[in-house]
Structure formats: C-alpha cells, structure tokens
C-alpha positions as semicolon CSV with decimal commas, in nm:
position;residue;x (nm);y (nm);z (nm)
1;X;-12,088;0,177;18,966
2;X;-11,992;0,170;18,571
3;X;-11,735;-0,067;18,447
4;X;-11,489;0,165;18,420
5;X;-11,509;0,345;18,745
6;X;-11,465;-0,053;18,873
7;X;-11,165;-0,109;18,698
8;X;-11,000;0,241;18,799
9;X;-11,058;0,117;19,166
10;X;-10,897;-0,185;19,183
11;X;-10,590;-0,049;18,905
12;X;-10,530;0,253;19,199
13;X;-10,542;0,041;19,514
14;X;-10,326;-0,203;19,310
15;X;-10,071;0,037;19,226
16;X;-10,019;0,205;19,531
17;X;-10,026;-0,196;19,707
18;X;-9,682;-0,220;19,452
19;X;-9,499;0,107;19,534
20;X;-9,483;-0,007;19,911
21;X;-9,415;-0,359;19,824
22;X;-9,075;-0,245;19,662
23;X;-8,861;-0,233;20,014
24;X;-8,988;-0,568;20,081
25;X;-8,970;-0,737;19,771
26;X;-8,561;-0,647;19,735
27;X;-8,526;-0,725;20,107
28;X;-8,616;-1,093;19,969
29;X;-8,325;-1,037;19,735
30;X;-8,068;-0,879;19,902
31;X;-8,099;-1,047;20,286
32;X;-8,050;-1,386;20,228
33;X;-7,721;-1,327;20,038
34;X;-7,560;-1,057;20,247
35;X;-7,717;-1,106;20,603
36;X;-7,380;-1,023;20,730
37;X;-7,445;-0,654;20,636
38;X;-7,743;-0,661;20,785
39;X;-7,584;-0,716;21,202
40;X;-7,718;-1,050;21,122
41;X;-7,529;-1,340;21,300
42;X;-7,642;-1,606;21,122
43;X;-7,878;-1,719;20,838
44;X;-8,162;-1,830;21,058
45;X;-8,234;-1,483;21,162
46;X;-8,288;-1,351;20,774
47;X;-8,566;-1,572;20,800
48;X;-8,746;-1,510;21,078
49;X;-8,682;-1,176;20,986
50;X;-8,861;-1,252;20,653
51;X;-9,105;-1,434;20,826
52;X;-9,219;-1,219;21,152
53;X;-9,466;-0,982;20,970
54;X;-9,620;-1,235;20,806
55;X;-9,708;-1,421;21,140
56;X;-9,745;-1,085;21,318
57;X;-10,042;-1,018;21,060
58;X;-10,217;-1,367;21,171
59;X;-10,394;-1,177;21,433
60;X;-10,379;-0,795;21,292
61;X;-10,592;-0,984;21,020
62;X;-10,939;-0,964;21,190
63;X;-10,815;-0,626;21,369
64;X;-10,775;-0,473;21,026
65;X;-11,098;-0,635;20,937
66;X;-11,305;-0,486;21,215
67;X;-11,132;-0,146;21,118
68;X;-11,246;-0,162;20,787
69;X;-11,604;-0,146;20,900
70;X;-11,555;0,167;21,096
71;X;-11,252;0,367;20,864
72;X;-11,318;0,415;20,525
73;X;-11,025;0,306;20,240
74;X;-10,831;0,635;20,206
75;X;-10,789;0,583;20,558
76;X;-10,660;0,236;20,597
77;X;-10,416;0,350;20,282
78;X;-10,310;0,653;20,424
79;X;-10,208;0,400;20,776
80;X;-10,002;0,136;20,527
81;X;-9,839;0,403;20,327
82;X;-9,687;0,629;20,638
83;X;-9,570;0,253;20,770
84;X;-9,450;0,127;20,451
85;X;-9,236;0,490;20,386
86;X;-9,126;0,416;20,776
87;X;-9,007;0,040;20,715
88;X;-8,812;0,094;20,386
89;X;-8,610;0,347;20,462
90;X;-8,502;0,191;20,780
91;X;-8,392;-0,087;20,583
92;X;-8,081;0,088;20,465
93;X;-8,001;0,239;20,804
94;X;-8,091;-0,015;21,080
95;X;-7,830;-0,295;21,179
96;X;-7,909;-0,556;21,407
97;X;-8,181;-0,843;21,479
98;X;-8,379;-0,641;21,762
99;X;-8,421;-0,302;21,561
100;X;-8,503;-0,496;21,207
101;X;-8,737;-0,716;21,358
102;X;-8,969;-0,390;21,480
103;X;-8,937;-0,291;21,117
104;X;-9,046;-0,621;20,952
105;X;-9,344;-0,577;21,228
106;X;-9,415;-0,272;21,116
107;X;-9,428;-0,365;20,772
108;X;-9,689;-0,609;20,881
109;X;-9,917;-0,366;20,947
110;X;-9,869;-0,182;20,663
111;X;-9,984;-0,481;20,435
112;X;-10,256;-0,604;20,637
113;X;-10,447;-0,278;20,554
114;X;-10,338;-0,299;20,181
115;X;-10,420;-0,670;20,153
116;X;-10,733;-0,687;20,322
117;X;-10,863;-0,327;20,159
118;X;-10,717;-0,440;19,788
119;X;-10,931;-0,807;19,834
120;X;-11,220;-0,646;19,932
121;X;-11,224;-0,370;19,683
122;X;-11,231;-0,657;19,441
123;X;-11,506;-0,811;19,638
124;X;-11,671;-0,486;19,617
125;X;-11,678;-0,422;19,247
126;X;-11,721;-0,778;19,091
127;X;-11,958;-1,053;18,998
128;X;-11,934;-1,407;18,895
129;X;-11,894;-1,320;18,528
130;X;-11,568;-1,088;18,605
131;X;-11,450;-1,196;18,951
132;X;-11,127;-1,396;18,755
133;X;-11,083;-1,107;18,531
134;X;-11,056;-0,859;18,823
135;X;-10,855;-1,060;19,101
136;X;-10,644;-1,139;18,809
137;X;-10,611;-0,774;18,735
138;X;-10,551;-0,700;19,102
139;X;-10,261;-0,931;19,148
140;X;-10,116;-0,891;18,811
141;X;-10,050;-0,532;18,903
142;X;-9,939;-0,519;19,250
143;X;-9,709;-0,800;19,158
144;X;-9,539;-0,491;18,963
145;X;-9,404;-0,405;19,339
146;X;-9,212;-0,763;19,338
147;X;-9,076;-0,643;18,950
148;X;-8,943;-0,317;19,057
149;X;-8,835;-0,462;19,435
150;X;-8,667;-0,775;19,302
151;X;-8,509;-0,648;18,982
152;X;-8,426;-0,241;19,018
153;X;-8,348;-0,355;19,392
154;X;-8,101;-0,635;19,358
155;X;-7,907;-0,441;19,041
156;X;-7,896;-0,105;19,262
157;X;-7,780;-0,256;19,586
158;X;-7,463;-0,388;19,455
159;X;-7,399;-0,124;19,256
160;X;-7,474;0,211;19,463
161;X;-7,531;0,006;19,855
162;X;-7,823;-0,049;20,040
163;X;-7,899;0,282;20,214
164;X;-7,958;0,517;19,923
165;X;-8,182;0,208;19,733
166;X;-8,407;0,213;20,055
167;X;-8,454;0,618;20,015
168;X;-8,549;0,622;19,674
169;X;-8,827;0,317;19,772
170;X;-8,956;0,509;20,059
171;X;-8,960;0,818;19,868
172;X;-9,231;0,657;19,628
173;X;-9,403;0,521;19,844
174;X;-9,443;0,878;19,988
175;X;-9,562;0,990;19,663
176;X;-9,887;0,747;19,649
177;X;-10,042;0,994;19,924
178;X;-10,181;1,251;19,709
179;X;-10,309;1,001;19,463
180;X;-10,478;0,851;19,748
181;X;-10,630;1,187;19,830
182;X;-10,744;1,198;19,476
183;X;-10,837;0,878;19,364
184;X;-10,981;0,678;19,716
185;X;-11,354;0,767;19,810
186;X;-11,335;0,935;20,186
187;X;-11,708;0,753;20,237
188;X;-11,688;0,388;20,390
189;X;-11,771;0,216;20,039
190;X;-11,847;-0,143;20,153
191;X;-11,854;-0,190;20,519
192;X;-11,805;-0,526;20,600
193;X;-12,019;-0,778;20,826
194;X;-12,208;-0,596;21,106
195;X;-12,320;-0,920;21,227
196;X;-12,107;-1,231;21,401
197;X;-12,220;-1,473;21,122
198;X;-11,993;-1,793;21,156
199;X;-11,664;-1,686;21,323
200;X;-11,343;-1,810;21,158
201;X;-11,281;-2,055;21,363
202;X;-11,649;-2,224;21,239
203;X;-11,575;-2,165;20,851
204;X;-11,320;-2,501;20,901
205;X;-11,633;-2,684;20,934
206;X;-11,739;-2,620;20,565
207;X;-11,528;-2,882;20,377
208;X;-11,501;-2,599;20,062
209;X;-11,370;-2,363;20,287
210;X;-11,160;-2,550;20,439
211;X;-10,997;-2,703;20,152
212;X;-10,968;-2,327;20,005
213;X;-10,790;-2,215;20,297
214;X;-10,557;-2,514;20,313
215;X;-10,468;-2,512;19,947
216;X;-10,387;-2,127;19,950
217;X;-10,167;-2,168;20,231
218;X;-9,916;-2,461;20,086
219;X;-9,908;-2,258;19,818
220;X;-9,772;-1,965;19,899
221;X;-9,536;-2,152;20,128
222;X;-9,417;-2,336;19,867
223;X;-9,390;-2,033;19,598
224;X;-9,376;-1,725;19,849
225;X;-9,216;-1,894;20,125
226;X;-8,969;-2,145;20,032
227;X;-8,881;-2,022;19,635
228;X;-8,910;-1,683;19,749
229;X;-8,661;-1,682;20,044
230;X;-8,439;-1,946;19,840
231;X;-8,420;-1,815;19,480
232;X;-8,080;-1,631;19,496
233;X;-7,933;-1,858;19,666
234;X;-8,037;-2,144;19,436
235;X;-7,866;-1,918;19,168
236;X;-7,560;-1,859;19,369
237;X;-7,546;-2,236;19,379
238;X;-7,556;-2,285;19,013
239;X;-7,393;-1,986;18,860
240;X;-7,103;-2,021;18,677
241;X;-6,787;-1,823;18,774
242;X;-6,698;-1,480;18,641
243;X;-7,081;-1,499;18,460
244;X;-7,117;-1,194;18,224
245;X;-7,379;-1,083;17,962
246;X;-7,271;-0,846;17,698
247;X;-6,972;-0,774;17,897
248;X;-7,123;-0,704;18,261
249;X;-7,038;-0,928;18,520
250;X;-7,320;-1,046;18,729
251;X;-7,424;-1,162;19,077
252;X;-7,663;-1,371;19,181
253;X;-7,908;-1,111;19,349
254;X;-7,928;-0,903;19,030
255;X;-7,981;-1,267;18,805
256;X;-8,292;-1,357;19,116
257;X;-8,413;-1,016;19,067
258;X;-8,454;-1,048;18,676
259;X;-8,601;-1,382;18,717
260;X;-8,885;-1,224;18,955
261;X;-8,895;-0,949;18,684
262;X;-9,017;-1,172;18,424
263;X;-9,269;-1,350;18,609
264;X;-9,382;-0,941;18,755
265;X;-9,397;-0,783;18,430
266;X;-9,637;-1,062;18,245
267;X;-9,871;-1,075;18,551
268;X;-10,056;-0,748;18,455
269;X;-10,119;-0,935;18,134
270;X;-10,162;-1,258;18,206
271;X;-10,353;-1,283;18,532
272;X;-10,611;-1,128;18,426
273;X;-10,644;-1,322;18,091
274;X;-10,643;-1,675;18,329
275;X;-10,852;-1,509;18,518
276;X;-11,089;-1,416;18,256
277;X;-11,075;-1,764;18,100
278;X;-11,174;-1,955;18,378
279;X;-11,465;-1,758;18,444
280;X;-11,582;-1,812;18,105
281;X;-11,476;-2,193;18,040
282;X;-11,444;-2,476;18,246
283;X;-11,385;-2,332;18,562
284;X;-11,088;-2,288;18,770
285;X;-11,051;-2,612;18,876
286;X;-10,860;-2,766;18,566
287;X;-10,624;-2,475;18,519
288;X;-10,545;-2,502;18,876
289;X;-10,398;-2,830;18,847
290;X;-10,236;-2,781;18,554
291;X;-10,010;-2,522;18,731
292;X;-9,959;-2,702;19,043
293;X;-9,861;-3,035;18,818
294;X;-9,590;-2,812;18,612
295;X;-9,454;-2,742;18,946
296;X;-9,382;-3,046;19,071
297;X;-9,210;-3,184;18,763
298;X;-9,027;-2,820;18,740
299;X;-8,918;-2,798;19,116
300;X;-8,717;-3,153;19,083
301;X;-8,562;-3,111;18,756
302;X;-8,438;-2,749;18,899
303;X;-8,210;-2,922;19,102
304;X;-8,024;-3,079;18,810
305;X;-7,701;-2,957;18,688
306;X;-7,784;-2,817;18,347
307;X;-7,641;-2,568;18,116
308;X;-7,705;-2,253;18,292
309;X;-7,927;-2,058;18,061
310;X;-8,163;-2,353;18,035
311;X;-8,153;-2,374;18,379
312;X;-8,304;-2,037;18,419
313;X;-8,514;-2,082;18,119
314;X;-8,675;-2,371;18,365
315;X;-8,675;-2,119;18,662
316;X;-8,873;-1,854;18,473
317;X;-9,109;-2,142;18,377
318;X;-9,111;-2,252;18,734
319;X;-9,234;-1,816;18,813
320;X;-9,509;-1,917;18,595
321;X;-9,670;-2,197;18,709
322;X;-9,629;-1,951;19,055
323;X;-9,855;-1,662;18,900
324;X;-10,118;-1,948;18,759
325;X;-10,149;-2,112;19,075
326;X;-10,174;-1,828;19,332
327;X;-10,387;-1,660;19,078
328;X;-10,639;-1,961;19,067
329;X;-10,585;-1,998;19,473
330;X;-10,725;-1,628;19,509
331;X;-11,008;-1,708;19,232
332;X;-11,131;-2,012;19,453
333;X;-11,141;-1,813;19,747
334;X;-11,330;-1,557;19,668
335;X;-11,566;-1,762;19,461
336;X;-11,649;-1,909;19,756
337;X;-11,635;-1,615;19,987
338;X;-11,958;-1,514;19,738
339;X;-12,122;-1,806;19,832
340;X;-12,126;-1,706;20,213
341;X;-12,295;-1,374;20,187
342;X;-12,358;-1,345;20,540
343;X;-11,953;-1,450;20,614
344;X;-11,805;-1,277;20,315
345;X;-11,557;-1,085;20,471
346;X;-11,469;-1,309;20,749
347;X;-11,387;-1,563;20,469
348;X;-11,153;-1,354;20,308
349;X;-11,051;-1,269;20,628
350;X;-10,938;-1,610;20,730
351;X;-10,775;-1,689;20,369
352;X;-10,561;-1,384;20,429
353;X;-10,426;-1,520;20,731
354;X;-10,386;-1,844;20,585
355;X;-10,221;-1,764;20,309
356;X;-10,002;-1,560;20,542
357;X;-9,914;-1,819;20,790
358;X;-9,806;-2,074;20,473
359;X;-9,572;-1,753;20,354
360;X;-9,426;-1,712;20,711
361;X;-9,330;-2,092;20,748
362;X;-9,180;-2,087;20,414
363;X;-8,850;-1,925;20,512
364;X;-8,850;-2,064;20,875
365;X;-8,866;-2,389;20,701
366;X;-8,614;-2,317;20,391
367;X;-8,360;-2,189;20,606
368;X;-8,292;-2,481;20,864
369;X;-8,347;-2,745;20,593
370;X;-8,090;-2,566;20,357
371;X;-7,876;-2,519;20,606
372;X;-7,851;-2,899;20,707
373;X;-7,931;-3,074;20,459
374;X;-7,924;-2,883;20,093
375;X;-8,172;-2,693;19,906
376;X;-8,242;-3,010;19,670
377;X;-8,403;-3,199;19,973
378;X;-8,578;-2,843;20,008
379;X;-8,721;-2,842;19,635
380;X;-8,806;-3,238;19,669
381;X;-9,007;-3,187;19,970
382;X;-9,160;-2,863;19,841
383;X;-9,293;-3,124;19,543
384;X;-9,411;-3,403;19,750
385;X;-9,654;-3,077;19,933
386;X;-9,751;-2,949;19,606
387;X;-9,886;-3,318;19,497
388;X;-10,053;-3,305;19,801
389;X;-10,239;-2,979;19,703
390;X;-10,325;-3,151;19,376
391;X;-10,466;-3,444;19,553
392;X;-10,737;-3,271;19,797
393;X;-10,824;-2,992;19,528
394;X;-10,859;-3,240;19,309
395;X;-11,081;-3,402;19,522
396;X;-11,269;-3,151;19,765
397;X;-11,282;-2,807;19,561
398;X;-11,584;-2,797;19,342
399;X;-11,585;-2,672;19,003
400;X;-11,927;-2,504;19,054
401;X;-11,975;-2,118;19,024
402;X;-12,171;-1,903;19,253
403;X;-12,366;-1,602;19,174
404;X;-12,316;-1,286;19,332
405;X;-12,640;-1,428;19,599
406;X;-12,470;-1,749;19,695
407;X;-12,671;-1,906;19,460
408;X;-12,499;-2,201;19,239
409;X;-12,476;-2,166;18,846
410;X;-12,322;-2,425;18,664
C-alpha cells in the first residue's frame, strides 16, 4: 500500500477515534467539579465513574481482539460510533450512580474497538523506519478529541448547561458514519493471530515485555489517571478570586480545559516529529527519560504557591512532558510487539489493557488520597512512581530496534 494511502488510514481512524472521545474527555472536566449535578452523593463515585470503563475494557480487550479477526474495521467502527453517540448524549440527561455507571460501561466498549482497531491499523501500515512517525501521528490526532472535549466542553457547560453540550457531541459523533462508509475498507485488512502463540498471561515472562507493559501502565496512571481526574481541581485550588482575562471571568473547568487544549492542539505536530526523531537517532530510550525526569521535578514544584500565570505556565509544561512520555510508551510497545511476529497482536493486546488498568486506578486512587490527605501528597507520590518508571526503563528496556521480521538492527 503507497505511502499516502498509509497515512490517510491512520489520519481517518484517528479522527473519527477524537469525535467520540469529546463526551468523555469534558466528562473529565466537568464531573469532578460539579458531581452534585450529576445525582452524585459524593466525590468517590465521580471516580469510579471515571474509572469503570476503563476496568470494564480489561477483559473486552482480548474479546475485541478475537473480533477483529473475524469483523473487518468499518465494522468494529460502525459498533464504537453507535455506542459512543449512545453514551454522550446520556451524559446530559442521566442522573444518578446506577444509570451513569451503564453509560461509562458502555463507553468502554465503544473505545475498546477504536483503541485496539486504531493500534493495529498502525501496526498494519508501518515499519521500523516510520513506526515513531506514525504512532506519533496516530495519537497526536485523536488527542484532538481531549482538545475539543476538555476545552469547547468545559467553556460550554457553564455557559449554556450540560444537556445541550452532550447533543451537539453525540451529534458528531453521528456524523463520522458516512465517512466510515467511505473511507474504511469493508475487507478484513489485517486479521490478527490465527494461532494461540504465547497467551498474555506468558508474554510477562519476557523481561522486555514485561517492563513495556509495566512502564505504560504507571504512566498513564500517573498522567491519565491521577492529573487527568485532578487537574481542575488543582486549579480550583490555586485560582485566584474573581480571575478574569480581558474582562471575562473564569472558572476553573474552562482554565483545565484550555490547559488540555494546549497540550491537544501541539500533539498533531509534535508527536509525530518525536516520533520521527527517535526512529532516526538514538532511539527512544533517551527521550523517554527525559520526559519522565521533567515530570518529576514539574509534579512537586506544581504544588507550590506561585504567581498564578507561572503556575500554569508550569502546568502546560507538565501536559508536555505527558504527550512525550505516553508517546515514547506507545513507541516501545509496539517496537517490541514487531519483534514477536507470531504474538503481535496479543502484545498489543495486553499493553492495551495495561495501559487501561494504570488509567482506571488513577482516579480510584486520586480521589481517596485527595480527599484525606491533599492533592500535594497526591502529586509527591505520583513523583516518587514516575522515578520508579525511570529506574526499570532505564534499566530493562533496550534501546535496540527491530525490523519489521523480529529481526534486531542497531
């Protein structure tokens, strides 16, 4: 398949992986801040609310795997779209714990097939000279979902309410269906593993794999657990009163939802540039660590009081060290999914759920710890995990690159 017809495939799936991810992403905005107008009785159940389709997709994971290899793309799409159009628009006009939390597991489904189909596409149309460069591609724009969710979602709830916000999400999403009719190949494209290979359970063994898997899911507990579920109300914490720019007073939602804005409108640009470098230079080994280190230092000195705009100004850096790190955590993966040819998709299958399960503890953990004890012990202990990633990458994930055989080139 040419270049370009590569590029188109990912850039689609991408896309459409963003216009469903808008309900969610200003759910992560909104909820945690007015959980009261949810039917919510208290802030624990925002986050298992936040949490529950992330855990329900632990074992929908290999389901959606084994369904790839019978259902081709368009169909797996065509599933997560009519779910995600069902989920967002019940955000605005469900109240209560029981009825939310069959949403938020129906949302679960819904990303499992665009996760696992938007991974493998990549899988499908790279090589180890462009794997960066594509995943980076791939993430940068389906992060756009977070951008549109976070900012358009937190500056329209409190100015027009939560119900008609939700229709105008679920409405878009709606509109991805005839691109997927246009765009998404009817034909099973890749079918994935016939054969057992090494189950899941058995890729633990290999210490690469294992350290992979591990490392991708502290950090997206850390940056889409923890900072995600605990962003506005970090701001809330340290915004001044009666804060205006240009004459417009604003909250803290709308500030969390720019800050995810910035960090969602460079990824398009910049993950794919990381991505590109380290397949070129040194590997990503190096650039890894440099994000995760910038982290650290960032996530303690966030809980200083400083002059608020150089507060954020730290924040926004701290959303940047997030898309360099979870970029380089995807890179690692799947370099090493190509070096299991036989287990290819049953690696990526167990880094999803990984990297699931580490974003599903995030806000079960954030909430009781901010609750009892402050969200600087939060932030301090999020730092002492992130050294810990630092440590065992730093000493278990190999710097070597594979080709698209399993074979290693240096």
């Amino acid at each position: 398949m040419p270049n370009r017809e590569n590029k188109r495939a990912v850039i689609v799936i991408a896309l459409i992986t963003a216009i469903c991810l808008l309900g969610n992403a200003m759910l992560y905005v909104v909820m945690p801040l007015y959980w009261q107008n949810f039917g919510l009785t208290g802030l624990w159940q925002a986050g298992v609310l936040l949490s529950i389709n992330r855990f329900l997709r632990l074992p929908l994971s290999p389901i959606v795997n084994w369904c790839y290899s019978r259902i081709d793309k368009r169909t797996g799409l065509l599933i997560a779209v009519s779910l995600a159009v069902i989920s967002t628009i019940s955000y605005g006009y469900t109240s209560g714990f029981f009825l939310l939390f069959i949403v938020r597991c129906l949302w679960g489904v819904a990303w499992s097939f665009l996760r696992l189909g938007g991974l493998l596409t990549v899988l499908d149309v790279s090589n180890d000279n462009n794997r960066g460069e594509m995943m980076g591609l791939y993430n940068g724009l389906w992060g756009l979902g977070h951008l549109g969710g976070a900012l358009l979602g937190g500056l329209l709830v409190e100015a027009v309410g939560l119900g008609p916000v939700s229709l105008i999400f679920g409405g878009l999403s709606l509109l991805c269906v005839p691109f997927i009719f246009r765009y998404i190949p009817s034909g099973i494209t890749q079918p994935l593993d016939k054969q057992s290979g090494t189950r899941i359970i058995d890729l633990m063994k290999n210490k690469q794999v294992a350290i992979v898997l591990l490392t991708g899911f502290f950090v997206n507990m850390v940056f889409f657990g923890i900072l995600a579920f605990t962003l506005s109300r970090m701001i809330e914490a340290h915004l001044p009163n009666q804060f205006t720019v240009w004459g417009f007073a604003l909250g803290a939602a709308t500030i969390a939802g720019v800050i995810q804005a910035f960090r969602s409108g460079w990824e398009p640009f910049l993950s794919p540039r990381i991505g590109k470098y380290t397949d070129e230079k040194r590997g990503r080994k190096p650039m890894f660590l440099v994000g995760i280190l910038f982290a650290v230092v960032l996530l303690i000195i966030v809980t200083l009081q400083l002059p608020f705009y150089l507060w954020v100004t730290l924040l926004i850096l701290l959303q940047l060290t997030s898309t360099i790190s979870s970029t380089m955590s995807d890179a690692l993966a799947a370099d090493t999914a190509s070096a299991l040819p036989q287990d290819r998709a049953s690696t990526m299958t167990a880094y999803i759920i990984m990297v699931d399960l580490g974003a599903a503890l995030g806000p079960l953990i954030a909430s009781p710890i901010d609750e009892y004890f402050g969200l600087t012990t939060l932030y301090y202990c999020s730092a002492v995990l992130l050294v810990g990633v630092a440590f065992f990458s730093l000493k278990g994930i190999s710097s070597t690159k594979y080709d698209n055989k399993g074979s290693t080139i240096s």
